[in-house]
mmCIF file of C-alpha atoms in Angstrom:
data_model
loop_
_atom_site.group_PDB
_atom_site.id
_atom_site.type_symbol
_atom_site.label_atom_id
_atom_site.label_comp_id
_atom_site.label_asym_id
_atom_site.label_seq_id
_atom_site.Cartn_x
_atom_site.Cartn_y
_atom_site.Cartn_z
ATOM 1 C CA MET A 1 0.020 -0.120 0.006
ATOM 2 C CA THR A 2 1.055 3.759 -0.569
ATOM 3 C CA VAL A 3 2.713 5.283 2.530
ATOM 4 C CA ASP A 4 0.880 8.804 3.062
ATOM 5 C CA VAL A 5 3.003 11.701 4.193
ATOM 6 C CA ARG A 6 1.099 14.588 5.903
ATOM 7 C CA ALA A 7 0.768 16.726 9.118
ATOM 8 C CA VAL A 8 -0.650 14.810 12.007
ATOM 9 C CA THR A 9 -3.598 15.900 13.901
ATOM 10 C CA GLU A 10 -3.911 16.298 17.758
ATOM 11 C CA SER A 11 -5.673 12.990 18.359
ATOM 12 C CA GLU A 12 -2.629 11.405 16.223
ATOM 13 C CA PHE A 13 0.174 13.239 18.127
ATOM 14 C CA PRO A 14 0.531 10.143 20.813
ATOM 15 C CA ASP A 15 1.087 7.808 17.989
ATOM 16 C CA TRP A 16 3.541 10.191 16.166
ATOM 17 C CA LEU A 17 5.581 10.388 19.896
ATOM 18 C CA ARG A 18 5.297 6.466 19.487
ATOM 19 C CA GLY A 19 6.828 6.510 16.058
ATOM 20 C CA LEU A 20 9.435 9.036 17.293
ATOM 21 C CA ARG A 21 10.691 7.011 20.174
ATOM 22 C CA THR A 22 10.704 3.790 18.069
ATOM 23 C CA GLY A 23 12.998 5.517 15.493
ATOM 24 C CA PHE A 24 15.369 6.803 18.517
ATOM 25 C CA LEU A 25 15.357 3.305 20.189
ATOM 26 C CA ARG A 26 13.821 4.611 23.128
ATOM 27 C CA PRO A 27 10.984 2.284 24.805
ATOM 28 C CA PRO A 28 7.873 2.705 22.572
ATOM 29 C CA ASP A 29 5.400 3.280 25.358
ATOM 30 C CA VAL A 30 4.759 7.194 25.639
ATOM 31 C CA PRO A 31 4.239 8.524 29.210
ATOM 32 C CA ASP A 32 1.202 10.771 29.566
ATOM 33 C CA GLY A 33 3.178 13.516 30.582
ATOM 34 C CA ASP A 34 5.171 13.554 27.605
ATOM 35 C CA VAL A 35 2.178 14.171 25.499
ATOM 36 C CA ALA A 36 0.871 16.945 27.560
ATOM 37 C CA ASP A 37 3.990 18.592 27.908
ATOM 38 C CA ARG A 38 4.959 18.759 24.104
ATOM 39 C CA LEU A 39 1.614 19.193 22.532
ATOM 40 C CA PRO A 40 1.072 23.131 23.629
ATOM 41 C CA HIS A 41 4.559 23.786 22.181
ATOM 42 C CA THR A 42 4.255 21.760 18.797
ATOM 43 C CA ASP A 43 2.903 23.385 15.551
ATOM 44 C CA LEU A 44 0.935 20.597 14.168
ATOM 45 C CA ALA A 45 0.947 21.931 10.882
ATOM 46 C CA ARG A 46 4.842 21.639 10.606
ATOM 47 C CA THR A 47 4.588 17.998 12.270
ATOM 48 C CA LEU A 48 4.881 15.403 9.510
ATOM 49 C CA GLY A 49 4.085 11.843 9.810
ATOM 50 C CA ALA A 50 4.391 8.811 7.398
ATOM 51 C CA PHE A 51 1.215 6.627 7.649
ATOM 52 C CA ASP A 52 1.305 3.018 6.571
ATOM 53 C CA ARG A 53 -2.192 1.963 7.185
ATOM 54 C CA ASP A 54 -2.689 2.899 10.804
ATOM 55 C CA ARG A 55 0.922 2.965 11.978
ATOM 56 C CA ILE A 56 3.211 6.192 11.819
ATOM 57 C CA VAL A 57 6.219 4.736 10.436
ATOM 58 C CA ALA A 58 8.539 7.979 10.028
ATOM 59 C CA THR A 59 8.431 11.381 11.880
ATOM 60 C CA PHE A 60 9.564 14.872 11.203
ATOM 61 C CA ARG A 61 8.899 18.296 12.704
ATOM 62 C CA SER A 62 10.012 21.976 12.247
ATOM 63 C CA PHE A 63 9.869 25.258 14.033
ATOM 64 C CA ARG A 64 10.884 28.810 13.781
ATOM 65 C CA GLN A 65 14.348 29.650 15.069
ATOM 66 C CA GLU A 66 16.768 32.505 14.865
ATOM 67 C CA VAL A 67 20.325 31.960 14.416
ATOM 68 C CA SER A 68 23.010 34.650 15.036
ATOM 69 C CA THR A 69 25.233 35.608 12.031
ATOM 70 C CA PRO A 70 28.839 37.011 12.051
ATOM 71 C CA GLY A 71 28.664 40.663 13.405
ATOM 72 C CA GLY A 72 25.670 40.056 15.840
ATOM 73 C CA GLY A 73 22.744 39.903 13.573
ATOM 74 C CA SER A 74 20.459 37.100 12.967
ATOM 75 C CA LEU A 75 18.423 35.120 10.548
ATOM 76 C CA PRO A 76 14.951 33.275 10.549
ATOM 77 C CA ALA A 77 15.591 29.731 10.057
ATOM 78 C CA ASP A 78 13.594 26.537 9.643
ATOM 79 C CA ALA A 79 14.797 24.233 12.531
ATOM 80 C CA ILE A 80 14.368 20.747 11.531
ATOM 81 C CA THR A 81 14.365 18.052 14.396
ATOM 82 C CA GLN A 82 12.814 14.693 15.469
ATOM 83 C CA VAL A 83 13.528 13.068 12.175
ATOM 84 C CA THR A 84 13.176 9.188 12.152
ATOM 85 C CA VAL A 85 12.317 6.317 9.861
ATOM 86 C CA SER A 86 11.301 3.001 11.484
ATOM 87 C CA PRO A 87 13.532 0.197 10.777
ATOM 88 C CA THR A 88 10.724 -1.497 8.492
ATOM 89 C CA HIS A 89 10.626 1.481 6.330
ATOM 90 C CA ARG A 90 13.943 2.555 5.442
ATOM 91 C CA ARG A 91 15.307 3.216 1.958
ATOM 92 C CA GLN A 92 11.638 3.748 0.588
ATOM 93 C CA GLY A 93 12.269 7.686 0.206
ATOM 94 C CA LEU A 94 10.230 8.911 3.127
ATOM 95 C CA LEU A 95 12.697 11.388 4.588
ATOM 96 C CA GLY A 96 13.218 12.634 0.921
ATOM 97 C CA ARG A 97 9.419 13.225 0.889
ATOM 98 C CA MET A 98 9.184 14.788 4.263
ATOM 99 C CA MET A 99 12.268 17.209 3.609
ATOM 100 C CA ALA A 100 11.102 18.168 0.182
ATOM 101 C CA ALA A 101 7.845 19.356 1.684
ATOM 102 C CA ASP A 102 9.211 21.076 4.828
ATOM 103 C CA LEU A 103 11.927 22.907 2.885
ATOM 104 C CA ALA A 104 9.313 24.046 0.209
ATOM 105 C CA ALA A 105 7.352 25.523 2.878
ATOM 106 C CA ALA A 106 10.169 26.969 4.509
ATOM 107 C CA LYS A 107 11.193 28.991 1.286
ATOM 108 C CA GLU A 108 7.376 30.001 1.029
ATOM 109 C CA ARG A 109 7.441 31.422 4.592
ATOM 110 C CA GLY A 110 10.777 33.553 3.816
ATOM 111 C CA ASP A 111 13.235 31.580 5.944
ATOM 112 C CA ALA A 112 16.588 32.351 4.876
ATOM 113 C CA ILE A 113 18.218 28.949 5.911
ATOM 114 C CA ALA A 114 17.104 25.588 7.232
ATOM 115 C CA THR A 115 18.968 24.178 10.452
ATOM 116 C CA LEU A 116 19.267 20.792 11.931
ATOM 117 C CA ILE A 117 21.664 18.779 14.318
ATOM 118 C CA ALA A 118 22.724 15.546 12.369
ATOM 119 C CA ALA A 119 22.507 12.313 14.552
ATOM 120 C CA GLU A 120 24.360 10.726 11.653
ATOM 121 C CA TYR A 121 26.810 12.634 9.459
ATOM 122 C CA PRO A 122 26.319 11.028 5.830
ATOM 123 C CA ILE A 123 22.421 11.732 5.742
ATOM 124 C CA TYR A 124 21.928 15.543 5.131
ATOM 125 C CA GLY A 125 24.461 16.384 2.563
ATOM 126 C CA ARG A 126 22.411 15.247 -0.378
ATOM 127 C CA PHE A 127 19.632 17.678 0.769
ATOM 128 C CA GLY A 128 22.158 20.563 0.753
ATOM 129 C CA PHE A 129 22.916 20.874 4.214
ATOM 130 C CA GLY A 130 26.469 21.289 5.388
ATOM 131 C CA PRO A 131 28.184 21.688 8.961
ATOM 132 C CA ALA A 132 28.438 25.290 9.805
ATOM 133 C CA SER A 133 29.696 24.754 13.341
ATOM 134 C CA TRP A 134 31.819 22.343 15.176
ATOM 135 C CA THR A 135 31.896 21.438 18.802
ATOM 136 C CA THR A 136 34.920 19.944 21.031
ATOM 137 C CA GLU A 137 34.642 18.452 24.525
ATOM 138 C CA TRP A 138 37.472 18.228 26.869
ATOM 139 C CA SER A 139 38.280 16.299 29.937
ATOM 140 C CA VAL A 140 40.779 18.072 32.267
ATOM 141 C CA ASP A 141 42.959 16.139 34.704
ATOM 142 C CA LEU A 142 43.337 18.688 37.385
ATOM 143 C CA ARG A 143 46.077 16.540 38.961
ATOM 144 C CA ARG A 144 48.367 17.414 35.853
ATOM 145 C CA ALA A 145 47.095 20.826 35.044
ATOM 146 C CA GLY A 146 49.717 22.762 37.134
ATOM 147 C CA LEU A 147 47.426 24.953 38.693
ATOM 148 C CA ASP A 148 48.199 26.072 42.403
ATOM 149 C CA PRO A 149 46.038 23.882 44.613
ATOM 150 C CA ARG A 150 46.133 27.042 47.156
ATOM 151 C CA ARG A 151 44.478 29.085 44.789
ATOM 152 C CA SER A 152 40.740 29.956 46.180
ATOM 153 C CA GLY A 153 39.114 30.260 42.955
ATOM 154 C CA ARG A 154 38.123 33.643 43.477
ATOM 155 C CA PRO A 155 38.548 36.005 40.388
ATOM 156 C CA GLU A 156 41.592 38.400 40.331
ATOM 157 C CA ASP A 157 39.946 41.029 38.241
ATOM 158 C CA GLY A 158 37.800 42.422 40.985
ATOM 159 C CA GLY A 159 34.892 40.468 39.936
ATOM 160 C CA ARG A 160 33.031 37.499 41.915
ATOM 161 C CA VAL A 161 31.628 34.003 41.323
ATOM 162 C CA ASP A 162 28.674 33.352 43.637
ATOM 163 C CA LEU A 163 26.656 30.153 43.723
ATOM 164 C CA SER A 164 23.118 30.504 42.408
ATOM 165 C CA ASP A 165 20.061 28.511 41.677
ATOM 166 C CA GLY A 166 17.631 27.810 39.032
ATOM 167 C CA ASP A 167 15.323 30.728 39.753
ATOM 168 C CA GLU A 168 18.071 33.240 39.029
ATOM 169 C CA ILE A 169 19.338 31.566 35.993
ATOM 170 C CA ARG A 170 15.802 31.711 34.570
ATOM 171 C CA LYS A 171 15.980 35.644 35.275
ATOM 172 C CA ILE A 172 19.482 36.571 34.080
ATOM 173 C CA GLY A 173 20.066 33.632 31.750
ATOM 174 C CA PRO A 174 18.197 34.986 28.518
ATOM 175 C CA ALA A 175 19.976 38.497 28.538
ATOM 176 C CA LEU A 176 23.268 36.657 28.766
ATOM 177 C CA HIS A 177 22.388 34.189 26.033
ATOM 178 C CA ARG A 178 21.312 37.069 23.815
ATOM 179 C CA ARG A 179 24.637 38.901 24.464
ATOM 180 C CA LEU A 180 26.312 35.475 23.667
ATOM 181 C CA ALA A 181 24.578 35.568 20.228
ATOM 182 C CA GLY A 182 25.792 39.223 19.597
ATOM 183 C CA VAL A 183 29.416 37.842 19.819
ATOM 184 C CA ARG A 184 29.264 34.278 18.215
ATOM 185 C CA ALA A 185 27.768 33.288 14.898
ATOM 186 C CA GLY A 186 25.808 29.970 15.064
ATOM 187 C CA VAL A 187 24.092 30.435 18.382
ATOM 188 C CA THR A 188 20.256 29.402 18.231
ATOM 189 C CA ASP A 189 17.768 31.160 20.198
ATOM 190 C CA ARG A 190 16.170 29.760 23.396
ATOM 191 C CA THR A 191 12.606 29.867 24.501
ATOM 192 C CA GLU A 192 11.124 30.517 27.765
ATOM 193 C CA ARG A 193 10.337 26.687 27.715
ATOM 194 C CA ASN A 194 14.049 26.030 26.935
ATOM 195 C CA TRP A 195 14.978 27.940 30.072
ATOM 196 C CA ALA A 196 12.455 26.117 32.373
ATOM 197 C CA GLN A 197 13.286 22.584 31.077
ATOM 198 C CA GLY A 198 16.924 23.262 31.415
ATOM 199 C CA THR A 199 16.423 24.412 35.086
ATOM 200 C CA GLY A 200 14.371 21.310 35.939
ATOM 201 C CA LEU A 201 11.023 22.903 35.584
ATOM 202 C CA GLY A 202 8.266 20.801 33.832
ATOM 203 C CA PHE A 203 8.287 17.340 32.403
ATOM 204 C CA GLN A 204 11.483 15.586 32.097
ATOM 205 C CA LEU A 205 11.982 12.623 29.886
ATOM 206 C CA ASP A 206 14.912 11.596 32.050
ATOM 207 C CA PRO A 207 15.080 11.718 36.015
ATOM 208 C CA TRP A 208 16.247 15.313 36.991
ATOM 209 C CA THR A 209 19.360 15.702 39.324
ATOM 210 C CA GLU A 210 19.501 19.169 40.356
ATOM 211 C CA PRO A 211 22.762 20.761 39.315
ATOM 212 C CA TYR A 212 25.112 23.546 40.891
ATOM 213 C CA TYR A 213 24.860 26.765 39.532
ATOM 214 C CA ALA A 214 27.382 29.540 39.689
ATOM 215 C CA VAL A 215 27.214 33.356 38.386
ATOM 216 C CA TYR A 216 30.179 35.457 37.615
ATOM 217 C CA ARG A 217 29.657 39.249 38.305
ATOM 218 C CA SER A 218 32.087 42.057 37.115
ATOM 219 C CA ALA A 219 33.686 44.429 39.587
ATOM 220 C CA SER A 220 30.585 46.759 38.929
ATOM 221 C CA GLY A 221 28.059 43.804 39.990
ATOM 222 C CA GLU A 222 26.853 42.987 36.296
ATOM 223 C CA PRO A 223 26.240 39.426 35.599
ATOM 224 C CA GLU A 224 28.488 38.264 32.808
ATOM 225 C CA GLY A 225 28.294 34.657 32.697
ATOM 226 C CA PHE A 226 27.018 31.582 34.619
ATOM 227 C CA VAL A 227 27.684 27.805 34.614
ATOM 228 C CA SER A 228 25.676 24.898 35.729
ATOM 229 C CA TYR A 229 27.380 21.719 36.526
ATOM 230 C CA ARG A 230 26.882 18.418 38.235
ATOM 231 C CA THR A 231 29.285 16.187 40.148
ATOM 232 C CA ASP A 232 29.588 12.533 41.089
ATOM 233 C CA ASP A 233 30.941 11.162 44.344
ATOM 234 C CA LYS A 234 33.922 8.804 43.774
ATOM 235 C CA TRP A 235 36.977 7.905 46.037
ATOM 236 C CA ASP A 236 39.552 5.311 45.548
ATOM 237 C CA ASP A 237 40.662 2.633 47.931
ATOM 238 C CA THR A 238 43.023 4.740 49.822
ATOM 239 C CA LYS A 239 40.259 7.384 50.501
ATOM 240 C CA GLN A 240 41.356 9.854 47.885
ATOM 241 C CA PRO A 241 38.776 11.782 45.954
ATOM 242 C CA LEU A 242 38.178 11.052 42.351
ATOM 243 C CA ASN A 243 35.258 13.168 41.723
ATOM 244 C CA THR A 244 34.369 14.582 38.173
ATOM 245 C CA ALA A 245 32.592 17.999 37.692
ATOM 246 C CA THR A 246 30.493 17.668 34.253
ATOM 247 C CA VAL A 247 29.330 21.086 32.832
ATOM 248 C CA ARG A 248 26.041 21.139 31.680
ATOM 249 C CA ASP A 249 25.702 24.743 30.313
ATOM 250 C CA LEU A 250 28.093 27.549 30.475
ATOM 251 C CA VAL A 251 27.486 30.955 29.033
ATOM 252 C CA ALA A 252 30.018 33.804 29.172
ATOM 253 C CA VAL A 253 29.857 36.984 27.465
ATOM 254 C CA THR A 254 33.181 38.440 28.357
ATOM 255 C CA PRO A 255 36.895 36.852 28.479
ATOM 256 C CA ALA A 256 37.083 37.679 32.159
ATOM 257 C CA ALA A 257 33.638 35.828 32.922
ATOM 258 C CA GLU A 258 34.968 32.842 30.845
ATOM 259 C CA ARG A 259 38.160 32.781 32.600
ATOM 260 C CA ALA A 260 36.586 33.145 36.017
ATOM 261 C CA LEU A 261 34.028 30.497 35.480
ATOM 262 C CA TRP A 262 37.017 27.835 34.154
ATOM 263 C CA LEU A 263 39.126 28.739 37.078
ATOM 264 C CA TYR A 264 36.418 28.309 39.440
ATOM 265 C CA LEU A 265 35.362 24.689 38.083
ATOM 266 C CA CYS A 266 39.082 23.712 38.238
ATOM 267 C CA SER A 267 39.452 24.734 41.901
ATOM 268 C CA LEU A 268 36.461 22.754 43.407
ATOM 269 C CA ASP A 269 37.804 20.559 46.433
ATOM 270 C CA TRP A 270 37.613 16.956 45.872
ATOM 271 C CA VAL A 271 37.169 17.349 41.957
ATOM 272 C CA THR A 272 40.090 15.897 40.021
ATOM 273 C CA THR A 273 38.505 15.898 36.702
ATOM 274 C CA VAL A 274 36.282 18.647 34.813
ATOM 275 C CA ARG A 275 34.469 17.638 31.675
ATOM 276 C CA SER A 276 33.709 20.645 29.766
ATOM 277 C CA GLY A 277 30.557 19.765 27.899
ATOM 278 C CA TYR A 278 30.095 20.772 24.278
ATOM 279 C CA ARG A 279 32.240 24.010 23.631
ATOM 280 C CA ALA A 280 33.442 25.824 20.711
ATOM 281 C CA PRO A 281 36.648 24.428 19.133
ATOM 282 C CA ASP A 282 38.409 27.664 19.919
ATOM 283 C CA ASP A 283 37.342 27.854 23.678
ATOM 284 C CA PRO A 284 40.212 29.109 25.798
ATOM 285 C CA LEU A 285 39.966 26.324 28.321
ATOM 286 C CA PRO A 286 43.025 24.219 27.403
ATOM 287 C CA GLU A 287 45.268 27.361 27.255
ATOM 288 C CA LEU A 288 44.070 28.674 30.530
ATOM 289 C CA LEU A 289 45.856 25.810 32.258
ATOM 290 C CA PRO A 290 49.661 25.795 32.964
ATOM 291 C CA ASP A 291 49.733 22.708 31.173
ATOM 292 C CA PRO A 292 47.300 22.610 28.413
ATOM 293 C CA ARG A 293 48.090 18.901 27.607
ATOM 294 C CA ALA A 294 46.197 18.182 31.006
ATOM 295 C CA ALA A 295 42.956 18.918 28.867
ATOM 296 C CA ARG A 296 42.368 15.648 26.711
ATOM 297 C CA THR A 297 40.040 16.102 23.703
ATOM 298 C CA VAL A 298 37.355 13.364 24.121
ATOM 299 C CA SER A 299 34.973 14.663 21.349
ATOM 300 C CA HIS A 300 35.414 16.726 18.433
ATOM 301 C CA ALA A 301 32.356 16.794 15.915
ATOM 302 C CA ASP A 302 30.105 18.558 13.550
ATOM 303 C CA MET A 303 27.385 20.421 15.494
ATOM 304 C CA LEU A 304 24.770 22.748 13.411
ATOM 305 C CA TRP A 305 24.171 21.975 10.004
ATOM 306 C CA VAL A 306 22.714 24.788 7.600
ATOM 307 C CA ARG A 307 20.984 24.498 4.223
ATOM 308 C CA VAL A 308 20.919 27.833 2.385
ATOM 309 C CA LEU A 309 17.423 28.705 1.147
ATOM 310 C CA ASP A 310 17.794 32.455 0.229
ATOM 311 C CA VAL A 311 21.566 33.302 -0.803
ATOM 312 C CA VAL A 312 21.002 37.081 -0.899
ATOM 313 C CA ARG A 313 19.271 37.165 2.647
ATOM 314 C CA LEU A 314 22.045 35.250 4.133
ATOM 315 C CA LEU A 315 25.038 37.157 2.526
ATOM 316 C CA GLU A 316 23.390 40.414 3.404
ATOM 317 C CA GLY A 317 22.680 39.477 7.050
ATOM 318 C CA ARG A 318 26.133 38.993 8.194
ATOM 319 C CA ALA A 319 29.086 41.722 8.656
ATOM 320 C CA TYR A 320 32.371 41.637 6.860
ATOM 321 C CA PRO A 321 35.789 42.718 8.222
ATOM 322 C CA VAL A 322 37.087 43.973 4.868
ATOM 323 C CA ALA A 323 35.865 45.615 1.650
ATOM 324 C CA ASP A 324 35.848 43.474 -1.504
ATOM 325 C CA SER A 325 33.417 42.228 -4.451
ATOM 326 C CA LEU A 326 33.012 38.494 -5.594
ATOM 327 C CA VAL A 327 30.823 36.622 -7.879
ATOM 328 C CA LEU A 328 29.897 33.434 -6.279
ATOM 329 C CA GLU A 329 28.360 30.611 -8.551
ATOM 330 C CA VAL A 330 26.371 28.475 -6.184
ATOM 331 C CA ARG A 331 25.511 25.120 -7.447
ATOM 332 C CA ASP A 332 21.926 23.852 -5.971
ATOM 333 C CA ALA A 333 20.684 21.491 -8.616
ATOM 334 C CA ASP A 334 16.948 22.043 -8.791
ATOM 335 C CA GLY A 335 17.081 23.790 -5.369
ATOM 336 C CA PRO A 336 16.306 27.626 -4.538
ATOM 337 C CA ALA A 337 19.704 28.868 -3.839
ATOM 338 C CA GLY A 338 21.399 27.955 -7.408
ATOM 339 C CA GLY A 339 22.926 30.855 -9.632
ATOM 340 C CA ARG A 340 25.308 33.572 -9.648
ATOM 341 C CA PHE A 341 25.467 36.087 -7.154
ATOM 342 C CA ARG A 342 27.436 39.349 -6.830
ATOM 343 C CA LEU A 343 28.461 40.330 -3.340
ATOM 344 C CA ASP A 344 29.786 43.685 -2.602
ATOM 345 C CA ALA A 345 30.678 43.913 0.939
ATOM 346 C CA SER A 346 32.694 46.076 3.522
ATOM 347 C CA PRO A 347 32.519 46.865 7.085
ATOM 348 C CA GLU A 348 29.817 49.533 6.516
ATOM 349 C CA GLY A 349 27.405 46.973 4.893
ATOM 350 C CA ALA A 350 26.873 44.433 2.146
ATOM 351 C CA SER A 351 24.602 44.032 -0.820
ATOM 352 C CA CYS A 352 24.020 40.781 -2.850
ATOM 353 C CA VAL A 353 22.142 40.576 -6.215
ATOM 354 C CA ARG A 354 21.924 37.810 -9.032
ATOM 355 C CA THR A 355 24.287 38.560 -11.960
ATOM 356 C CA ASP A 356 25.117 37.135 -15.223
ATOM 357 C CA ALA A 357 28.897 38.067 -14.680
ATOM 358 C CA SER A 358 31.592 35.553 -14.763
ATOM 359 C CA ALA A 359 32.027 33.662 -11.456
ATOM 360 C CA ASP A 360 35.162 34.192 -9.134
ATOM 361 C CA LEU A 361 34.399 31.196 -6.966
ATOM 362 C CA VAL A 362 32.244 28.256 -7.936
ATOM 363 C CA LEU A 363 31.059 26.155 -4.871
ATOM 364 C CA GLY A 364 27.795 23.981 -3.761
ATOM 365 C CA VAL A 365 25.105 25.245 -1.629
ATOM 366 C CA ALA A 366 26.327 23.004 1.383
ATOM 367 C CA GLU A 367 29.801 24.741 1.262
ATOM 368 C CA LEU A 368 28.121 28.204 0.986
ATOM 369 C CA GLY A 369 26.517 27.551 4.445
ATOM 370 C CA THR A 370 29.852 26.645 6.046
ATOM 371 C CA LEU A 371 31.647 29.574 4.475
ATOM 372 C CA ALA A 372 29.067 32.182 5.423
ATOM 373 C CA PHE A 373 29.085 31.421 8.952
ATOM 374 C CA GLY A 374 32.975 31.763 8.926
ATOM 375 C CA ASP A 375 33.890 28.218 10.118
ATOM 376 C CA ARG A 376 35.456 27.125 6.726
ATOM 377 C CA SER A 377 38.226 28.333 4.899
ATOM 378 C CA ALA A 378 37.396 28.883 0.945
ATOM 379 C CA VAL A 379 41.280 27.867 0.286
ATOM 380 C CA ARG A 380 40.748 24.706 2.141
ATOM 381 C CA LEU A 381 37.343 23.998 0.358
ATOM 382 C CA ALA A 382 39.257 24.540 -3.133
ATOM 383 C CA ARG A 383 42.097 21.972 -1.862
ATOM 384 C CA LEU A 384 39.243 19.508 -0.803
ATOM 385 C CA GLY A 385 37.738 19.868 -4.436
ATOM 386 C CA ARG A 386 34.645 21.471 -2.763
ATOM 387 C CA ALA A 387 35.076 24.527 -4.509
ATOM 388 C CA GLU A 388 36.673 25.894 -7.460
ATOM 389 C CA GLU A 389 38.505 29.119 -8.234
ATOM 390 C CA ALA A 390 37.329 30.443 -11.555
ATOM 391 C CA THR A 391 39.593 33.648 -10.933
ATOM 392 C CA ALA A 392 43.195 33.173 -9.655
ATOM 393 C CA GLY A 393 43.043 34.198 -5.828
ATOM 394 C CA ALA A 394 39.436 34.151 -5.209
ATOM 395 C CA ALA A 395 39.581 31.653 -2.475
ATOM 396 C CA ALA A 396 42.043 33.717 -0.498
ATOM 397 C CA ARG A 397 39.993 36.887 -1.031
ATOM 398 C CA ALA A 398 36.964 35.009 0.050
ATOM 399 C CA ASP A 399 38.744 33.935 3.381
ATOM 400 C CA LEU A 400 39.518 37.527 4.194
ATOM 401 C CA LEU A 401 36.026 38.609 3.457
ATOM 402 C CA PHE A 402 34.310 35.869 5.242
ATOM 403 C CA ARG A 403 36.754 35.295 8.188
ATOM 404 C CA THR A 404 35.699 35.656 11.999
ATOM 405 C CA ALA A 405 37.507 36.444 14.830
ATOM 406 C CA LEU A 406 35.835 33.865 16.805
ATOM 407 C CA ARG A 407 34.489 30.420 15.280
ATOM 408 C CA PRO A 408 30.789 29.604 15.268
ATOM 409 C CA PHE A 409 29.371 28.271 18.464
ATOM 410 C CA SER A 410 26.115 26.431 18.792
ATOM 411 C CA PRO A 411 25.699 25.209 22.285
ATOM 412 C CA ASP A 412 22.210 23.651 22.270
ATOM 413 C CA ILE A 413 20.996 20.461 20.645
ATOM 414 C CA PHE A 414 17.363 20.745 19.255
#
């Protein structure tokens, strides 16, 4: 029988959640609290299911999102999430049908890009997505770090670190997160519900363990960062502590806050290991230590994937550190982003228009997304065979134009 792909109704939502849990290898029974918690925050018109008779065998959902761009701007995005295909229906084109329907609707709405977090790397390139940000996690062996054990953990810049709680984080966190988006590209917005769930309110799929919270305030008393973390309770046979502090969330909007919060975590009594959680690959943590080798990389992987829907809006929606003009030829098969575009950019602003002029740089739509957010070098893309210089030196010029002082950072999985 033909599998029908369509938006689900409210009465079908529990079955859709069952299909989702099946696809993600979670127990297929759906807690009542899960339905009650999710349904008010789910746009059913953007929640697709593939129906084989009375069973939902594939799931797909999207929602509105804002993503920060280089220079402190933001773009409206079609955030794609909860994509599954049941094992009985793989390789039947269901993901392609759902993706095509969603991207067409996103283009019609005027979204500049689509975004997702890829569970598996090979899947989404064929739909024009490319990784626009990467993430790194470190495990710090404090016994090797070279830090003075007599250090109190108090900042030396006149600021202070105070223990806090979820109530305060819900009050000060949103403004700090918005400031983070102003200095880092790739930051996705957080809703009030995100802050509530991230601090233990509302329905939780997994048992909640209350974390510790700490806030950094500058010498003037202004909050400039916070961290939430959990600790375990491990001791060796000689009664020596072997505890690990694991970071759940760390938002710092100034270098002073970043330094102070990391050094605070590295000064906790009984803690011998700090797990950083997902951080930007250029996070200063390793080099804050007298011995950076004490920070062992335990994970380095792609994070936010971007699919360009509107080239003009994307390229005009970011800042540029130098002045130059480039003609980019974007290859997008039958997609919405294909064509040639003349970008005239400077620190004062940018304009981008379609053109018939000869191309300087030729690249695919996936590569454009990685380049536009500042995480990839055009020279490197050319060396990899993923971009082509039609004008000598165009890749190096593109690097000067698109480079960012800080690498994109996407702290949230959605």
